[in-house]
PDB file of N, CA and C in Angstrom:
ATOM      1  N   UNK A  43       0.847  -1.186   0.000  1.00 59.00           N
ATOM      2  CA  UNK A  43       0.000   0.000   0.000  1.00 59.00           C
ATOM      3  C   UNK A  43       0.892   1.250   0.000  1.00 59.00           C
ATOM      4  N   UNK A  44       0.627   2.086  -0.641  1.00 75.00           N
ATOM      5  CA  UNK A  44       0.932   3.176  -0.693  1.00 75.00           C
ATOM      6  C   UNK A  44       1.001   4.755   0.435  1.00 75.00           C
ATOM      7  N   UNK A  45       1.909   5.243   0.680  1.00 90.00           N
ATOM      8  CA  UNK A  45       2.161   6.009   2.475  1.00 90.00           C
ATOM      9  C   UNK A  45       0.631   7.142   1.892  1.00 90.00           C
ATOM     10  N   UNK A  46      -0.507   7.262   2.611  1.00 91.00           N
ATOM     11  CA  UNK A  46      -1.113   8.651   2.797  1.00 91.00           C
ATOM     12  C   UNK A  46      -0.019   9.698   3.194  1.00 91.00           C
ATOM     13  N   UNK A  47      -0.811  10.897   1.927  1.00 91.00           N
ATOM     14  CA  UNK A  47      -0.308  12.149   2.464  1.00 91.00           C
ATOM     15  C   UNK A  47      -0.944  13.215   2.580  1.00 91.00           C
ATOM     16  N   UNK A  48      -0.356  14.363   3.363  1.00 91.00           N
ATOM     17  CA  UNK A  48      -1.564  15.661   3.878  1.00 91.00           C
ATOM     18  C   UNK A  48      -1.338  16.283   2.338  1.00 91.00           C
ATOM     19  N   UNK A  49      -2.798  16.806   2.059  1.00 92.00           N
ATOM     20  CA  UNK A  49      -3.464  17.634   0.813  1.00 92.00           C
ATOM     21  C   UNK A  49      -2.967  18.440   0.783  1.00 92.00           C
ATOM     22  N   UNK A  50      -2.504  19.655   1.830  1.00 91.00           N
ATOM     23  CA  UNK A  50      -1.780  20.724   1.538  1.00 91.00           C
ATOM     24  C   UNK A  50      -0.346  20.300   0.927  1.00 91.00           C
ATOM     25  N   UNK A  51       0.267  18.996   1.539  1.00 91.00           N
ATOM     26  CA  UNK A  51       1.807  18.789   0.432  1.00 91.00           C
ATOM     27  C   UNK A  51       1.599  18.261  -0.572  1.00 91.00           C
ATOM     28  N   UNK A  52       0.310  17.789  -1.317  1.00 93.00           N
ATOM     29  CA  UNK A  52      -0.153  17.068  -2.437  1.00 93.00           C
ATOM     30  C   UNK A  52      -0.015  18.265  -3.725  1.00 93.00           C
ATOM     31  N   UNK A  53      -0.888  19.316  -3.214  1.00 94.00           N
ATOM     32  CA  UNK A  53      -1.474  20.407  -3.115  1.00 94.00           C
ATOM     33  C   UNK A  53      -0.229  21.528  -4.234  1.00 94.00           C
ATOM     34  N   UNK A  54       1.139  21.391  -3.108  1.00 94.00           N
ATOM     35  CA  UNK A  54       2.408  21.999  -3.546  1.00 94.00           C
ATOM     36  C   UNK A  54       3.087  21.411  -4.681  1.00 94.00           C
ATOM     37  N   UNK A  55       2.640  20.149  -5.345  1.00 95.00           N
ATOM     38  CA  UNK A  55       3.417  19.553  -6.011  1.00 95.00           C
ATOM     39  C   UNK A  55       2.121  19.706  -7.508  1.00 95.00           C
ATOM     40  N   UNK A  56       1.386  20.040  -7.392  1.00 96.00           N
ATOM     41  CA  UNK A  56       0.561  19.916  -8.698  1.00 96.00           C
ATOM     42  C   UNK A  56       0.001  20.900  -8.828  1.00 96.00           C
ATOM     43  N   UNK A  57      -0.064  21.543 -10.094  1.00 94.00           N
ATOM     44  CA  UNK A  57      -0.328  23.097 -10.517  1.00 94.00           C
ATOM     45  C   UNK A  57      -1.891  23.251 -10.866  1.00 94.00           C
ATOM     46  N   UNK A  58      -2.964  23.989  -9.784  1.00 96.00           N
ATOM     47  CA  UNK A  58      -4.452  24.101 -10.079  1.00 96.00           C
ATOM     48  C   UNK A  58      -5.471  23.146  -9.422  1.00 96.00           C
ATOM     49  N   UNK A  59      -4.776  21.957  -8.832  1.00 97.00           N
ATOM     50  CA  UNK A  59      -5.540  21.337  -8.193  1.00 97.00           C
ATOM     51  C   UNK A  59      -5.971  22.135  -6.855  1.00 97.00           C
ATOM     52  N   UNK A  60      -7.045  21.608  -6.847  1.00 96.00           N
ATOM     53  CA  UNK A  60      -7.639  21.876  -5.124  1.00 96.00           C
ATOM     54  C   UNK A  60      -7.690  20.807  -4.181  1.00 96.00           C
ATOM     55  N   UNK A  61      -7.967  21.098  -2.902  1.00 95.00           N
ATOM     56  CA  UNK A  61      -8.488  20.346  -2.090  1.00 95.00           C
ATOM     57  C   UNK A  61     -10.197  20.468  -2.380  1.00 95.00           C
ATOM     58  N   UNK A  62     -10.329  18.966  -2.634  1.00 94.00           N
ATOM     59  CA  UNK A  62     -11.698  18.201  -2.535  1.00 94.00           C
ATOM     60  C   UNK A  62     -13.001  18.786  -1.494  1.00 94.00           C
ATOM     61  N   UNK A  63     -13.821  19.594  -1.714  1.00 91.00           N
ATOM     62  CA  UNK A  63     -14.968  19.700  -0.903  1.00 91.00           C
ATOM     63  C   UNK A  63     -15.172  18.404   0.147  1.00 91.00           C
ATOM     64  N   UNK A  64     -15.764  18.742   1.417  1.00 82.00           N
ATOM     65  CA  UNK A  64     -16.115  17.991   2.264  1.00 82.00           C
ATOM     66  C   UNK A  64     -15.801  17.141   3.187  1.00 82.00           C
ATOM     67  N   UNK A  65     -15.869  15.778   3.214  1.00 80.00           N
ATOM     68  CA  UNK A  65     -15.225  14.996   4.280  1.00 80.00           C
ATOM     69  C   UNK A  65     -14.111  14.086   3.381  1.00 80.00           C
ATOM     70  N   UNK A  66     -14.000  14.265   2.004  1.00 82.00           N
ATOM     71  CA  UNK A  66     -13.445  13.426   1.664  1.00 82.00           C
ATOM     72  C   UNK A  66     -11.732  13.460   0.961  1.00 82.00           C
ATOM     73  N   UNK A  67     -10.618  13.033   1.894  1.00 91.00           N
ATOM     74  CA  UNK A  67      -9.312  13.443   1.674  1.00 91.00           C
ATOM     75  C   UNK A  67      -8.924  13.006   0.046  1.00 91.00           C
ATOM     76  N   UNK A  68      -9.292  14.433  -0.503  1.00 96.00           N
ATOM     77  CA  UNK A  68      -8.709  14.385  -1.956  1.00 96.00           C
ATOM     78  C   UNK A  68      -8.942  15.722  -2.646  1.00 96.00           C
ATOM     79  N   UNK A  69      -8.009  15.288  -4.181  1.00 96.00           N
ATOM     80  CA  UNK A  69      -8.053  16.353  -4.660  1.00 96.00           C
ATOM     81  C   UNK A  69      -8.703  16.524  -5.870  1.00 96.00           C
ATOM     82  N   UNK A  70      -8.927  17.523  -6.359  1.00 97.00           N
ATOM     83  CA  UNK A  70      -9.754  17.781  -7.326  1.00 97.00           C
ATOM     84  C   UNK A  70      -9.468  19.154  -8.703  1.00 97.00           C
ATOM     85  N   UNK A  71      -9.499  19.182  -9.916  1.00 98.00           N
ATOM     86  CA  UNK A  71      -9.090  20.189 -10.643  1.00 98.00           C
ATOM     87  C   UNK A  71     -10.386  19.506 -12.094  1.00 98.00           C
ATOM     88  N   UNK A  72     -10.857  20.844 -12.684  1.00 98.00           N
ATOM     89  CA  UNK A  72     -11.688  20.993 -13.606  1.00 98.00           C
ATOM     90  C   UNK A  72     -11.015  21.542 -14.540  1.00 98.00           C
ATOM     91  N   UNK A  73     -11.172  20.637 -15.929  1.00 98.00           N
ATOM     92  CA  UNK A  73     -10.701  20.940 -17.106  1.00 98.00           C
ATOM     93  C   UNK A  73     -11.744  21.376 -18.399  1.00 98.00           C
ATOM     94  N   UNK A  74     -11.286  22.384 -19.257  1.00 98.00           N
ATOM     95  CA  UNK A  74     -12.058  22.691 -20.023  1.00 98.00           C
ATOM     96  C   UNK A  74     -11.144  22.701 -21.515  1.00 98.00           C
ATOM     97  N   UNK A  75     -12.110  22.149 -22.078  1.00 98.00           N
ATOM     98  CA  UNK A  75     -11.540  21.872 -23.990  1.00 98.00           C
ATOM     99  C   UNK A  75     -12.607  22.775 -24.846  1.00 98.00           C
ATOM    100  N   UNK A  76     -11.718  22.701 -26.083  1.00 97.00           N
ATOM    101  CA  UNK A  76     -12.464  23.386 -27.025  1.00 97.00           C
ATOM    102  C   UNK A  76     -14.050  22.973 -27.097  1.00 97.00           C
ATOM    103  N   UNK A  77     -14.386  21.214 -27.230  1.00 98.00           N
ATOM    104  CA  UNK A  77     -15.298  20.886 -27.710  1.00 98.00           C
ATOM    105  C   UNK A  77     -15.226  19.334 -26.900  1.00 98.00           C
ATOM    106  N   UNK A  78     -16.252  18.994 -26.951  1.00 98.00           N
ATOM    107  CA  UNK A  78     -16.954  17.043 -26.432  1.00 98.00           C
ATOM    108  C   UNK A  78     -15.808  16.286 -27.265  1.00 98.00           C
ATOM    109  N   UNK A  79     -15.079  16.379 -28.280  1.00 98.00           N
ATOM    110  CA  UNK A  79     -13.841  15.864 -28.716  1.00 98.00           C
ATOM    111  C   UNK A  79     -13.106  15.715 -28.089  1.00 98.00           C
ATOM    112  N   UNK A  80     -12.529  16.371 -28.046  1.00 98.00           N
ATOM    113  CA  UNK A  80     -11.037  17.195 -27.055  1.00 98.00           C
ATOM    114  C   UNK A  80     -11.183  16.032 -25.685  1.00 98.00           C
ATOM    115  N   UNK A  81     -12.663  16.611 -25.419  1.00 98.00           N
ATOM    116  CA  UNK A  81     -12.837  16.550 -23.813  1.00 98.00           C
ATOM    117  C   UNK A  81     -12.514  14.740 -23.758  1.00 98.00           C
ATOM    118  N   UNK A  82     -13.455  14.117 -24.662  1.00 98.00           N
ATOM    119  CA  UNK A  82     -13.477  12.788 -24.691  1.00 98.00           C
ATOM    120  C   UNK A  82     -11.682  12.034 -24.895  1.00 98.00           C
ATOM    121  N   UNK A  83     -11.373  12.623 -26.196  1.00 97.00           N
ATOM    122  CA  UNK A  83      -9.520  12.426 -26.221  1.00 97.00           C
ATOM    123  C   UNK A  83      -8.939  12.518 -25.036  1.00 97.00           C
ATOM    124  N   UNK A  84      -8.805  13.541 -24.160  1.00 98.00           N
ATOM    125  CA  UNK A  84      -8.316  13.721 -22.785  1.00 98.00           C
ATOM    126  C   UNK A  84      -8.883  12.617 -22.158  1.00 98.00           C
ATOM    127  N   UNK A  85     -10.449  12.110 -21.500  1.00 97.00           N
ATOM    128  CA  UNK A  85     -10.458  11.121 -21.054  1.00 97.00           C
ATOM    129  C   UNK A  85      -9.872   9.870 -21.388  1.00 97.00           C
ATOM    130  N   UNK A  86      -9.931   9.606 -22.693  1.00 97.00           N
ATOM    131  CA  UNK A  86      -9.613   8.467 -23.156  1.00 97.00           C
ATOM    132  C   UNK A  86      -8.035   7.993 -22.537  1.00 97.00           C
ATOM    133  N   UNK A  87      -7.004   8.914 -23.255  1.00 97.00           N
ATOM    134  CA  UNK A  87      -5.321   9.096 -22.956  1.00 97.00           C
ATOM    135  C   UNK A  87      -5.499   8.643 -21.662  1.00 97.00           C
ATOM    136  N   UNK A  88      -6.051   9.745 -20.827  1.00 97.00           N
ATOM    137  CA  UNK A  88      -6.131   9.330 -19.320  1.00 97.00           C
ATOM    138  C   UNK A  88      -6.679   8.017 -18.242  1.00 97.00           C
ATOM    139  N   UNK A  89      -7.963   7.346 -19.267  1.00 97.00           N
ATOM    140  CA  UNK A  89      -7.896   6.148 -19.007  1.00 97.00           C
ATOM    141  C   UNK A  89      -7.296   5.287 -18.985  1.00 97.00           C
ATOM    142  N   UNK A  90      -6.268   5.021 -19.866  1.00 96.00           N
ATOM    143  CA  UNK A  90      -5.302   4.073 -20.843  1.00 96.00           C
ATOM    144  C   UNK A  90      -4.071   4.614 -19.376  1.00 96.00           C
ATOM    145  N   UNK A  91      -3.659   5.084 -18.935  1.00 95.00           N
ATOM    146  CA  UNK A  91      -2.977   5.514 -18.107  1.00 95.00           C
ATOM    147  C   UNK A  91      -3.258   5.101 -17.031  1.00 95.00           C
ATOM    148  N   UNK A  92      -4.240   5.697 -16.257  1.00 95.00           N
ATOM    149  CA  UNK A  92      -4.892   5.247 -15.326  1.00 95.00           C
ATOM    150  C   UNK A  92      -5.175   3.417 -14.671  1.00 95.00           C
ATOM    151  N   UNK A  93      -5.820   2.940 -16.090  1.00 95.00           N
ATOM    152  CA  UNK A  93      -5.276   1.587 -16.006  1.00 95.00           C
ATOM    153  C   UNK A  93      -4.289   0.912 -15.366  1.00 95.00           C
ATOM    154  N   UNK A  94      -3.440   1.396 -16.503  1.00 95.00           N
ATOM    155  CA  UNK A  94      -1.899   0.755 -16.464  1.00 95.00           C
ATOM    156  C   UNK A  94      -0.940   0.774 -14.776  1.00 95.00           C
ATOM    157  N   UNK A  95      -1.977   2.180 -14.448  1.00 92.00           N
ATOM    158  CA  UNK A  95      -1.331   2.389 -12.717  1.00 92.00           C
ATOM    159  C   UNK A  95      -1.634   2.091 -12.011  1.00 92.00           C
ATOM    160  N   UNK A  96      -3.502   1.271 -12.365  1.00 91.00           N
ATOM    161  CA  UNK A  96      -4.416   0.350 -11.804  1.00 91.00           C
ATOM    162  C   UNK A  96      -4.796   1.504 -10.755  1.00 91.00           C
ATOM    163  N   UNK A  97      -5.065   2.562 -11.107  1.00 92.00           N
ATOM    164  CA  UNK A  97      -5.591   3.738 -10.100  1.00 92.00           C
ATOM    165  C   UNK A  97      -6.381   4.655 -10.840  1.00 92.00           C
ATOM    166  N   UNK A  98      -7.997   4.625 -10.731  1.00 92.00           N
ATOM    167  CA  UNK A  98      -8.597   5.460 -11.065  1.00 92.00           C
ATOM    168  C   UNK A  98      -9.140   6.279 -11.003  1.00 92.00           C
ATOM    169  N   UNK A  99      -9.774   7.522 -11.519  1.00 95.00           N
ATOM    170  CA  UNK A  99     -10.297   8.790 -11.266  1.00 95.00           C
ATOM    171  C   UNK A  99     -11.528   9.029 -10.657  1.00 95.00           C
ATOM    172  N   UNK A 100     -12.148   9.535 -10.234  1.00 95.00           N
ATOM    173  CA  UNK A 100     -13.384   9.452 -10.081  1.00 95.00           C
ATOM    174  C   UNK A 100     -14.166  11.029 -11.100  1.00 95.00           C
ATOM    175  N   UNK A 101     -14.611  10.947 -12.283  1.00 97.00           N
ATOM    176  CA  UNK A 101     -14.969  12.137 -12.876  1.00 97.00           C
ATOM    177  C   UNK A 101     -16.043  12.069 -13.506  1.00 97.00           C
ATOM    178  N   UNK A 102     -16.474  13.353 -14.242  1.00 97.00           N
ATOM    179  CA  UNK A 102     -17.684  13.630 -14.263  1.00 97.00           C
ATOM    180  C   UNK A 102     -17.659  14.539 -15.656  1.00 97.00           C
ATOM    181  N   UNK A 103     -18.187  14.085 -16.914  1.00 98.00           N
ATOM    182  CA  UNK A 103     -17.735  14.807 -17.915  1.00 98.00           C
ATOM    183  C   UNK A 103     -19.289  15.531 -18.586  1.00 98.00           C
ATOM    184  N   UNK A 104     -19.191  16.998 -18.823  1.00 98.00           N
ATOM    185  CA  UNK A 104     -20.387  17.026 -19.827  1.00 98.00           C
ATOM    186  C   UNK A 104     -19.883  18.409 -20.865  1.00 98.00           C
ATOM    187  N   UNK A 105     -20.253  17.762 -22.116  1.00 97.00           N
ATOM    188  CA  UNK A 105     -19.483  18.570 -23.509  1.00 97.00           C
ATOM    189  C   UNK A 105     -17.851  18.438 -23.061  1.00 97.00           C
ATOM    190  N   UNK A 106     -17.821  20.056 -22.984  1.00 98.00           N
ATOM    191  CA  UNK A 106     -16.187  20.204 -23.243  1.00 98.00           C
ATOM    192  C   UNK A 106     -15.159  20.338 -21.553  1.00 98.00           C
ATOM    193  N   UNK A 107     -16.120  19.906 -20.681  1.00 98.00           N
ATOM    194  CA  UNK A 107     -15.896  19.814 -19.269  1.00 98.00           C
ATOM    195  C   UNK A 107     -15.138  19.130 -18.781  1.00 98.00           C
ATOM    196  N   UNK A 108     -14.350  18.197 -17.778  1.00 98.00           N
ATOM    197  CA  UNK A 108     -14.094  16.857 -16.871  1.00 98.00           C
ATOM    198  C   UNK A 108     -13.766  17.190 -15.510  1.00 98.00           C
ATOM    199  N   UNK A 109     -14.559  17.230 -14.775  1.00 98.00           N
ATOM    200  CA  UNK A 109     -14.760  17.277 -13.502  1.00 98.00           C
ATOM    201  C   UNK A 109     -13.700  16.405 -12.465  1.00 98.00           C
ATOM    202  N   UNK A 110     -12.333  16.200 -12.264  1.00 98.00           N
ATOM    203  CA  UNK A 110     -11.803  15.162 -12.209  1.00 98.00           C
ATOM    204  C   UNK A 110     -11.285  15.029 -10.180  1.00 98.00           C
ATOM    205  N   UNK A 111     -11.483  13.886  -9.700  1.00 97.00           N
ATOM    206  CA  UNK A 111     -11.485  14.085  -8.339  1.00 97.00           C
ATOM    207  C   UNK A 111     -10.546  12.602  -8.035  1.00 97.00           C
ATOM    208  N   UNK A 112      -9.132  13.296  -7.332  1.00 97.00           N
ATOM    209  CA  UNK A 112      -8.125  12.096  -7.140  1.00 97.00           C
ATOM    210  C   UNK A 112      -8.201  11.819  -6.226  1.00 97.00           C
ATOM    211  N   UNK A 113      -8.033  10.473  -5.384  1.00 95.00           N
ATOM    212  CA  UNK A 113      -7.927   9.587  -3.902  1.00 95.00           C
ATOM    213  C   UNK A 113      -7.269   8.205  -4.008  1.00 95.00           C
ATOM    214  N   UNK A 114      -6.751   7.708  -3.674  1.00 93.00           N
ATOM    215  CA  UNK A 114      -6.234   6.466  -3.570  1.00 93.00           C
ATOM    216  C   UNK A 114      -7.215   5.590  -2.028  1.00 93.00           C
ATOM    217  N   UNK A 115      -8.285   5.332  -2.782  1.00 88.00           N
ATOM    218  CA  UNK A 115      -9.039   4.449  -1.562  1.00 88.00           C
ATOM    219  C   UNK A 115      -8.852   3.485  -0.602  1.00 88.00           C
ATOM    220  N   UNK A 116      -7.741   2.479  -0.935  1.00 86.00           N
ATOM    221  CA  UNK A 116      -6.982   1.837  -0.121  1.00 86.00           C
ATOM    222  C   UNK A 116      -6.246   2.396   1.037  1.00 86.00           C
ATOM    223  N   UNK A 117      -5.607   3.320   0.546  1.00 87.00           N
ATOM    224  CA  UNK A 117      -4.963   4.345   1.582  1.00 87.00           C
ATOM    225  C   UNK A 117      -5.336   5.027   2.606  1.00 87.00           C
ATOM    226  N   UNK A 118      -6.995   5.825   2.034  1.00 84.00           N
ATOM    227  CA  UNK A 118      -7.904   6.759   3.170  1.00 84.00           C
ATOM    228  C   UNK A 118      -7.349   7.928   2.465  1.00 84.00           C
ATOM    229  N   UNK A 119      -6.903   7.916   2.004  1.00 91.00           N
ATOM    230  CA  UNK A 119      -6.334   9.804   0.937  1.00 91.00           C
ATOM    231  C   UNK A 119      -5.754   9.477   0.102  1.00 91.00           C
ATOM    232  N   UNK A 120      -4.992  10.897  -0.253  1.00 94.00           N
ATOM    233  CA  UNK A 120      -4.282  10.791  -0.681  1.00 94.00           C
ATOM    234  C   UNK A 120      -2.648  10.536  -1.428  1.00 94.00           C
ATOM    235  N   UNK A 121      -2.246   9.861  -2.229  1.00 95.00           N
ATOM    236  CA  UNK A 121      -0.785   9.382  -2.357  1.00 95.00           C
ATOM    237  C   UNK A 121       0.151   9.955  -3.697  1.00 95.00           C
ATOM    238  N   UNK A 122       1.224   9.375  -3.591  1.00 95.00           N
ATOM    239  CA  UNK A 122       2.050   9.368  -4.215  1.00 95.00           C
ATOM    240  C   UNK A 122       1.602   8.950  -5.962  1.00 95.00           C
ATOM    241  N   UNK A 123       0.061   8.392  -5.553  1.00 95.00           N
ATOM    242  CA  UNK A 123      -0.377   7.725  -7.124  1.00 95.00           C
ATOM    243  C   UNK A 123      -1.435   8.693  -7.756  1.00 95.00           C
ATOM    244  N   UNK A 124      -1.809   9.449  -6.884  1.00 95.00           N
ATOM    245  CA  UNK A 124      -2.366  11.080  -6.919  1.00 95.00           C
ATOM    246  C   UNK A 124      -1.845  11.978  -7.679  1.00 95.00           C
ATOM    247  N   UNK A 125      -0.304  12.283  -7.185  1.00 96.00           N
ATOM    248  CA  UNK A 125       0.275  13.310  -7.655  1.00 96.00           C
ATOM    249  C   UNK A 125       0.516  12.653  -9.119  1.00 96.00           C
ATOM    250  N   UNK A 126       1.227  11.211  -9.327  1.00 96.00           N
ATOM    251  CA  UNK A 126       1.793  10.571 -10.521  1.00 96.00           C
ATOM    252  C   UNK A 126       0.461  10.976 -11.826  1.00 96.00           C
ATOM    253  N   UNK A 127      -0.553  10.505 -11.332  1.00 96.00           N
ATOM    254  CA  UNK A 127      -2.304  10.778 -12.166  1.00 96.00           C
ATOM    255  C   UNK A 127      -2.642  12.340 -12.281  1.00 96.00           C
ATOM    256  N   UNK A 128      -2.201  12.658 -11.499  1.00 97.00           N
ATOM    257  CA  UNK A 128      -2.763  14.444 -11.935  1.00 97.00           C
ATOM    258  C   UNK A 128      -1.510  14.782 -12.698  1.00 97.00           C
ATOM    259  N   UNK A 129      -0.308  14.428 -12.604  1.00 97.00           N
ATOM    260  CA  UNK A 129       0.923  15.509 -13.569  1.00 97.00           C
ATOM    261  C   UNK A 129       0.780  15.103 -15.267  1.00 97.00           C
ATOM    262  N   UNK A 130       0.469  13.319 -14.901  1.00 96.00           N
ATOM    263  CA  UNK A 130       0.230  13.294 -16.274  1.00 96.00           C
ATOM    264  C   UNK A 130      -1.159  13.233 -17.075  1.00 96.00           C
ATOM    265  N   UNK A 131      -2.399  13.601 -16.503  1.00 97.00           N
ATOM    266  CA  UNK A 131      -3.640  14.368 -16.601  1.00 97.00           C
ATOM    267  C   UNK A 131      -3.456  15.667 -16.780  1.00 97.00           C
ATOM    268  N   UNK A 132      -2.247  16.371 -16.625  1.00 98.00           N
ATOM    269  CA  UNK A 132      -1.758  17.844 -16.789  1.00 98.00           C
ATOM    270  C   UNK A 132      -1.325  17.926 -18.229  1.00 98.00           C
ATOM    271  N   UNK A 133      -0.504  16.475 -18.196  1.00 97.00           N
ATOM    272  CA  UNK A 133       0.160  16.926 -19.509  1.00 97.00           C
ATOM    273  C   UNK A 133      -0.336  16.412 -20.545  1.00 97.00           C
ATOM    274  N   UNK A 134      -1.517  15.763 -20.558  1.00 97.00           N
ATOM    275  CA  UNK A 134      -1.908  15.481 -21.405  1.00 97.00           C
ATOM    276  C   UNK A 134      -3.327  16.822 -21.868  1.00 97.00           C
ATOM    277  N   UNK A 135      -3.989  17.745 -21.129  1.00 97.00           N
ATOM    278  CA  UNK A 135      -4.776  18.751 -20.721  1.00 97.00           C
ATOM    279  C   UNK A 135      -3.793  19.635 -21.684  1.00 97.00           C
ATOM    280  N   UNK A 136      -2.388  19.772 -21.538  1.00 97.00           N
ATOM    281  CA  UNK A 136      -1.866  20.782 -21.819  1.00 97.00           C
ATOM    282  C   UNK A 136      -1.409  20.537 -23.555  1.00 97.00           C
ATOM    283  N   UNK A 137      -1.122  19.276 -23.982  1.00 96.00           N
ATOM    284  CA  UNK A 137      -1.396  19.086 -25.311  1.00 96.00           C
ATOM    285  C   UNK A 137      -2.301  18.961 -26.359  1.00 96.00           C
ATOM    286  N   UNK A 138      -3.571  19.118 -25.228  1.00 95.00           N
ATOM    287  CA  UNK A 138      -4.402  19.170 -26.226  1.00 95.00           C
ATOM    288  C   UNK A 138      -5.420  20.315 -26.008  1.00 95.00           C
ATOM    289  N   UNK A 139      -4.568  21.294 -25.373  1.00 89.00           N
ATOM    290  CA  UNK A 139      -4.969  22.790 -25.386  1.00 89.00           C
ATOM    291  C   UNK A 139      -5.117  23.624 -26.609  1.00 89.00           C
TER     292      UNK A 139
END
């Protein structure tokens, strides 16, 4: 299992994320694309990823939106597989800007 870590040092390491509304230790950042294309391409990349790290997102897509909310559930928060899923959810956001 992977070490939990506090949101505010999660927080310092990834550019735009927030801390997660409510009771639940995680983080969260909203992306916007040109069009339901874009938006869907970004999910897709990010699935195929996600997979592979066997760690998934919890999100929420409508048109050119993705609502995207990170936690590592095993853990109780957030980890090290958090930050790894949001930098490259960044960089993939940022190529297809």
């Amino acid at each position: 299992m992977t070490d939990k870590l506090k949101v505010e040092d999660v927080l310092s390491k990834v550019k735009g994320w927030e801390a997660a509304d409510g009771d639940t230790d995680a983080i969260t950042k909203t992306f916007k694309f040109e069009d339901f294309a874009t938006a869907f391409a970004f999910m897709s990349a990010s699935a195929t990823q996600a997979e592979k790290a066997d760690h998934h997102p919890e999100w929420f897509n409508v048109y050119n939106t993705v609502e995207v909310t990170l936690t590592t559930h095993d853990a109780g928060g957030v980890t090290q597989k958090d930050i790894d899923l949001a930098t490259v959810m960044d960089g993939f956001a940022a190529k297809l800007a």
